[in-house]
Short mmCIF file of C-alpha atoms in Angstrom, two decimals:
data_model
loop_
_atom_site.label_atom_id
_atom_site.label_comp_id
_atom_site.label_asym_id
_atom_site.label_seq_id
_atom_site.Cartn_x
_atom_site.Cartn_y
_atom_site.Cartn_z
CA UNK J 203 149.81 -25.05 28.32
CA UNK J 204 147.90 -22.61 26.54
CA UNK J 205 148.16 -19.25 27.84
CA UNK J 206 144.72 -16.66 28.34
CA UNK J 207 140.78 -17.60 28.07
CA UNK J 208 139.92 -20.68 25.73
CA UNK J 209 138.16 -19.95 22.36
CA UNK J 210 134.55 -21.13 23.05
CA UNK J 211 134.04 -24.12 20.33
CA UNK J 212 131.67 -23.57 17.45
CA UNK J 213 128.44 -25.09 18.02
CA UNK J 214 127.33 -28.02 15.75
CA UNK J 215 124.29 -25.90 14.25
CA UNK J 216 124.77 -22.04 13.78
CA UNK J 217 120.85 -20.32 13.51
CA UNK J 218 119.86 -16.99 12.31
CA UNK J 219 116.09 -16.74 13.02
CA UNK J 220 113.53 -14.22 10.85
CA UNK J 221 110.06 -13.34 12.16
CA UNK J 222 108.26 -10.04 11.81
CA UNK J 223 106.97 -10.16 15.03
CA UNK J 224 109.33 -9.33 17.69
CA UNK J 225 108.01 -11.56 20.71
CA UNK J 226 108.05 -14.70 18.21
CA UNK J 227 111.44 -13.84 17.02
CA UNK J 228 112.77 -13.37 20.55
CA UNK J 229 110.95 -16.50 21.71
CA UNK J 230 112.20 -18.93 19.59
CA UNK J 231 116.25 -17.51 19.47
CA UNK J 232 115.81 -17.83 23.51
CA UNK J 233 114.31 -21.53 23.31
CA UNK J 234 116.91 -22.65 20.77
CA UNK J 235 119.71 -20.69 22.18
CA UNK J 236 119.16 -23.56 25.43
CA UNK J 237 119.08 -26.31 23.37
CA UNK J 238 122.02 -28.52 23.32
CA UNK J 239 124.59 -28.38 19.91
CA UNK J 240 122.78 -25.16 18.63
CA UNK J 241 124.34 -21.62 18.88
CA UNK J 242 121.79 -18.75 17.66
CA UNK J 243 123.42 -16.18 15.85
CA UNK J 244 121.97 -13.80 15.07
CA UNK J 245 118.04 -12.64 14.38
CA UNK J 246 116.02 -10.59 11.74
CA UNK J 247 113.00 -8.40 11.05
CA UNK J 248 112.00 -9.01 7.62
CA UNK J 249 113.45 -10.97 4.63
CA UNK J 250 115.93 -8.33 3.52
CA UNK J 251 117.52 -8.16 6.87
CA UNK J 252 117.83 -11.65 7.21
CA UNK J 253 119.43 -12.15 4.48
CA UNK J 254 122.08 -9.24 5.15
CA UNK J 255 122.20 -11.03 8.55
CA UNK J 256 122.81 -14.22 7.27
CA UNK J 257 125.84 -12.32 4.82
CA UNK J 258 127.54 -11.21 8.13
CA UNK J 259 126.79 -14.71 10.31
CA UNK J 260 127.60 -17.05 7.90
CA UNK J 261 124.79 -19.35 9.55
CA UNK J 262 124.07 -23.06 8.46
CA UNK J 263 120.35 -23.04 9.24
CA UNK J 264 117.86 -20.06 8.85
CA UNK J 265 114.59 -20.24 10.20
CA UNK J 266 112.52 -18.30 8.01
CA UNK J 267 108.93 -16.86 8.10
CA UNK J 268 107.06 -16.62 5.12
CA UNK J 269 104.79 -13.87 5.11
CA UNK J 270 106.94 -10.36 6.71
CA UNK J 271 106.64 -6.95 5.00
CA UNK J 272 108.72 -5.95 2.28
CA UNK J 273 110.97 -8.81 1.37
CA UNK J 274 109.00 -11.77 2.31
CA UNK J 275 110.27 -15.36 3.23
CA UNK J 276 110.35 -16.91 0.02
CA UNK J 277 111.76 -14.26 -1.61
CA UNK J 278 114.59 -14.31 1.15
CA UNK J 279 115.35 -17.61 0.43
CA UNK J 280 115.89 -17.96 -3.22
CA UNK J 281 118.12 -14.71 -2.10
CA UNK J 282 119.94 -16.50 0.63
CA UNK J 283 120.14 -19.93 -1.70
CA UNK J 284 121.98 -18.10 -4.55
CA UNK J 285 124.58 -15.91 -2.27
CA UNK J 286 125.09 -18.68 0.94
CA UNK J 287 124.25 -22.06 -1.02
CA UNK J 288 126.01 -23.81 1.91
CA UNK J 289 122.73 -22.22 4.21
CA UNK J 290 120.19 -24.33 4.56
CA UNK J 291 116.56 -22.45 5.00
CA UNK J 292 113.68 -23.90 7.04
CA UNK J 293 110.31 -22.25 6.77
CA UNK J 294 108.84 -21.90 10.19
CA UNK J 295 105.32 -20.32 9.66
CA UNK J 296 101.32 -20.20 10.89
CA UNK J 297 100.61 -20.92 7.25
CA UNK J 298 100.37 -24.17 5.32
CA UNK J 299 98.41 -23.28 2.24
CA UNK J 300 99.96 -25.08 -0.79
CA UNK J 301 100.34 -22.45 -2.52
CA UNK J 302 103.23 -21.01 0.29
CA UNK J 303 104.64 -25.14 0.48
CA UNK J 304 105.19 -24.76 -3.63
CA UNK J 305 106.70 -21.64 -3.89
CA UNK J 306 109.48 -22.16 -0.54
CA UNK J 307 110.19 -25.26 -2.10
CA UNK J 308 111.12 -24.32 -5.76
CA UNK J 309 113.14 -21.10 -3.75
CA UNK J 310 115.32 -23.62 -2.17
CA UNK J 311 113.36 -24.43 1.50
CA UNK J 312 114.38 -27.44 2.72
CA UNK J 313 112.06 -27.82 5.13
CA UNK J 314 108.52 -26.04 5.90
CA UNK J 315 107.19 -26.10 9.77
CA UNK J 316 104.68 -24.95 11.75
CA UNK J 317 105.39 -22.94 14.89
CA UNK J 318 103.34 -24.96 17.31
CA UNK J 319 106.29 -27.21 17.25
CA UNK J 320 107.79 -28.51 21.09
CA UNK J 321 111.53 -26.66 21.13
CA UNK J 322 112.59 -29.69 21.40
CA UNK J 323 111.45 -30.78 17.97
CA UNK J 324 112.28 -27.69 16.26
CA UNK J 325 115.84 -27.85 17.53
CA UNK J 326 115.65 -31.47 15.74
CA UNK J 327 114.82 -30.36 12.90
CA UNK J 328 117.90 -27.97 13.34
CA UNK J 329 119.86 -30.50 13.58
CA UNK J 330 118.66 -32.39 10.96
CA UNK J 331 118.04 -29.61 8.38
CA UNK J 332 121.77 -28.57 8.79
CA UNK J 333 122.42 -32.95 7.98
CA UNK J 334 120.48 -32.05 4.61
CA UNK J 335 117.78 -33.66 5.88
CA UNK J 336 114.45 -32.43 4.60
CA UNK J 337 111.71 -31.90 7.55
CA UNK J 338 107.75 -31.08 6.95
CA UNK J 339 105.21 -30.53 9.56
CA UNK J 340 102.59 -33.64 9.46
CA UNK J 341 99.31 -31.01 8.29
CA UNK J 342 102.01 -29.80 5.45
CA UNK J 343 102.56 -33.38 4.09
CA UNK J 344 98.75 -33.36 3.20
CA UNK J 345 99.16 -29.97 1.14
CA UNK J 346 102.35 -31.15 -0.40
CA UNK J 347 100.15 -34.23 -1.70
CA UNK J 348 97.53 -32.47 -2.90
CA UNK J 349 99.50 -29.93 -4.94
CA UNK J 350 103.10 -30.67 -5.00
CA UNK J 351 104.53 -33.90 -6.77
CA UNK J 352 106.89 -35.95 -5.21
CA UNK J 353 109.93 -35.14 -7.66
CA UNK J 354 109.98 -31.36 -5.63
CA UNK J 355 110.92 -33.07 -2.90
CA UNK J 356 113.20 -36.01 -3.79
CA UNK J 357 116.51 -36.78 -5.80
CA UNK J 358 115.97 -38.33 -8.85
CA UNK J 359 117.79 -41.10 -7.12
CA UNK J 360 115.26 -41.09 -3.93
CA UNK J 361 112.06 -40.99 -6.47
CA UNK J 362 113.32 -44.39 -7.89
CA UNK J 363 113.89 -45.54 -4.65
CA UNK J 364 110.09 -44.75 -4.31
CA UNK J 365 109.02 -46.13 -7.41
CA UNK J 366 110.13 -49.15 -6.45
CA UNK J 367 108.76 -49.56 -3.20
CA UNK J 368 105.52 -48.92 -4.72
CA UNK J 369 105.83 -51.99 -6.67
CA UNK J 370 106.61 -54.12 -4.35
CA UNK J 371 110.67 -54.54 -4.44
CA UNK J 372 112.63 -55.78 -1.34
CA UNK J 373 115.92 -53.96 -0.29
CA UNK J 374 117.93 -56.41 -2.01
CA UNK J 375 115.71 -56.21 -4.96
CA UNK J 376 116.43 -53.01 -5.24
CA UNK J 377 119.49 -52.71 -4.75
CA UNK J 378 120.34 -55.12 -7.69
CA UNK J 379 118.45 -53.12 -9.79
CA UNK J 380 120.04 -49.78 -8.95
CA UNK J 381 123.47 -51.47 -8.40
CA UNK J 382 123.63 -49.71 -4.85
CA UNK J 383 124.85 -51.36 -1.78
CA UNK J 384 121.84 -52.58 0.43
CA UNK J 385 123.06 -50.04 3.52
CA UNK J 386 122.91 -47.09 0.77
CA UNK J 387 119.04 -48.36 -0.13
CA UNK J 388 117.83 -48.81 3.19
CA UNK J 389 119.99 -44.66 4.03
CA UNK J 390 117.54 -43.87 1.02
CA UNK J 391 114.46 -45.26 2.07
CA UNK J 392 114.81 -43.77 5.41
CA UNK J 393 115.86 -39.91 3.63
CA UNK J 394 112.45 -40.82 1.52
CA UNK J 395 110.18 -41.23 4.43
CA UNK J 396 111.57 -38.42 6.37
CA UNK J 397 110.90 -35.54 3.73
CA UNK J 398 107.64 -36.85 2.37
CA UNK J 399 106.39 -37.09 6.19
CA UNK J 400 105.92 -41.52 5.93
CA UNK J 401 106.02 -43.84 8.69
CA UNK J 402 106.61 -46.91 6.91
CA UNK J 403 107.15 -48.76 2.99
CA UNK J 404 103.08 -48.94 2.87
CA UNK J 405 102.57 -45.51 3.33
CA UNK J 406 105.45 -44.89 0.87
CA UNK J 407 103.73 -47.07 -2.11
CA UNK J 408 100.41 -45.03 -1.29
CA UNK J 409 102.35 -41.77 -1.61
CA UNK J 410 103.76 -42.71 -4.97
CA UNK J 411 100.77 -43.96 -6.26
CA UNK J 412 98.51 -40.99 -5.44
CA UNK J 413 101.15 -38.70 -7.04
CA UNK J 414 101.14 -40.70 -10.28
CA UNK J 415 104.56 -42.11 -10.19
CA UNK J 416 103.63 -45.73 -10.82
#
């Protein structure tokens, strides 16, 4: 029998959430905090501040805002990325110029969203981002096409996965080629359609081949 209160267990997904804007920031803590497996905590004004945040929390997801004064999103995240590698940062934004997509991706954003999302889906993407899966909001799939090449987003080992979709290969095909199990090609193909925002192997082939990989 164990004696006095019971230690609360750690949620699956700790969250530190940054916003400049205080209603936002509150908003989305208090929707996330009610969503099963997640656990916010803590929150943060600016970049600098979430990254001191994130020093004290040890979180595994921050959800990150790109433009904030002084230290801005991006910069927080190469920041958090080199001192908590373990952290996995999520942009959550109003923005989806390419130019922001680019520049959170090469600072170590796994995932870029925008904050029309359902709580529902963000805490998903939570859940998923903490997995090391990659997640990008549908109109930010169109601006990653347009100006970011597919080898920012993928493993080496995930962008020949791709190439060989786009010509055509079957799962067993390509696992022959690769030497990989079938189970580990199909766990690639679905990690490929995931980040790159895909429903299907067709829309995967068209991907690759309007990003000049075949």
């Amino acid at each position: 029998m164990v004696n006095g209160p019971v230690a609360r267990e750690r949620a699956d997904v700790r969250v530190v959430v940054a916003d400049d804007q205080d209603l936002v920031r509150e908003g989305i803590a208090a929707l996330l905090g009610i969503q099963p497996g997640i656990e916010v905590v803590g929150s943060a004004r600016d970049g600098a501040e979430a990254v001191e945040v994130a020093g004290r929390c040890h979180p595994d997801v921050v959800l990150m805002d790109v433009r904030m004064p002084g230290t801005d999103g991006v910069a927080a995240t190469a920041l958090l990325r080199r001192q908590l590698p373990g952290c996995r940062v999520v942009m959550l934004t109003t923005f989806n110029d390419d130019e922001y997509v680019g520049r959170a991706l090469k600072a170590g954003a796994v995932g870029y969203l925008l904050k029309n999302l359902p709580a529902a889906e963000l805490a998903q993407a939570v859940r998923l981002a903490h997995a090391g899966v990659a997640q990008f909001d549908q109109t930010v799939i169109a601006a990653l096409a347009a100006g970011t090449p597919a080898p920012d987003l993928l493993t080496p080992r995930e962008t020949e996965v791709l190439r060989l979709i786009s010509a055509g290969a079957t799962n067993r095909e390509i696992a022959a080629r690769l030497y990989l199990s079938e189970g580990t090609v199909k766990n690639h193909i679905s990690r490929v359609l995931s980040r790159l925002g895909l429903r299907d192997r067709t829309q995967a082939a068209l991907y690759a081949r309007d990003n000049g990989l075949i």
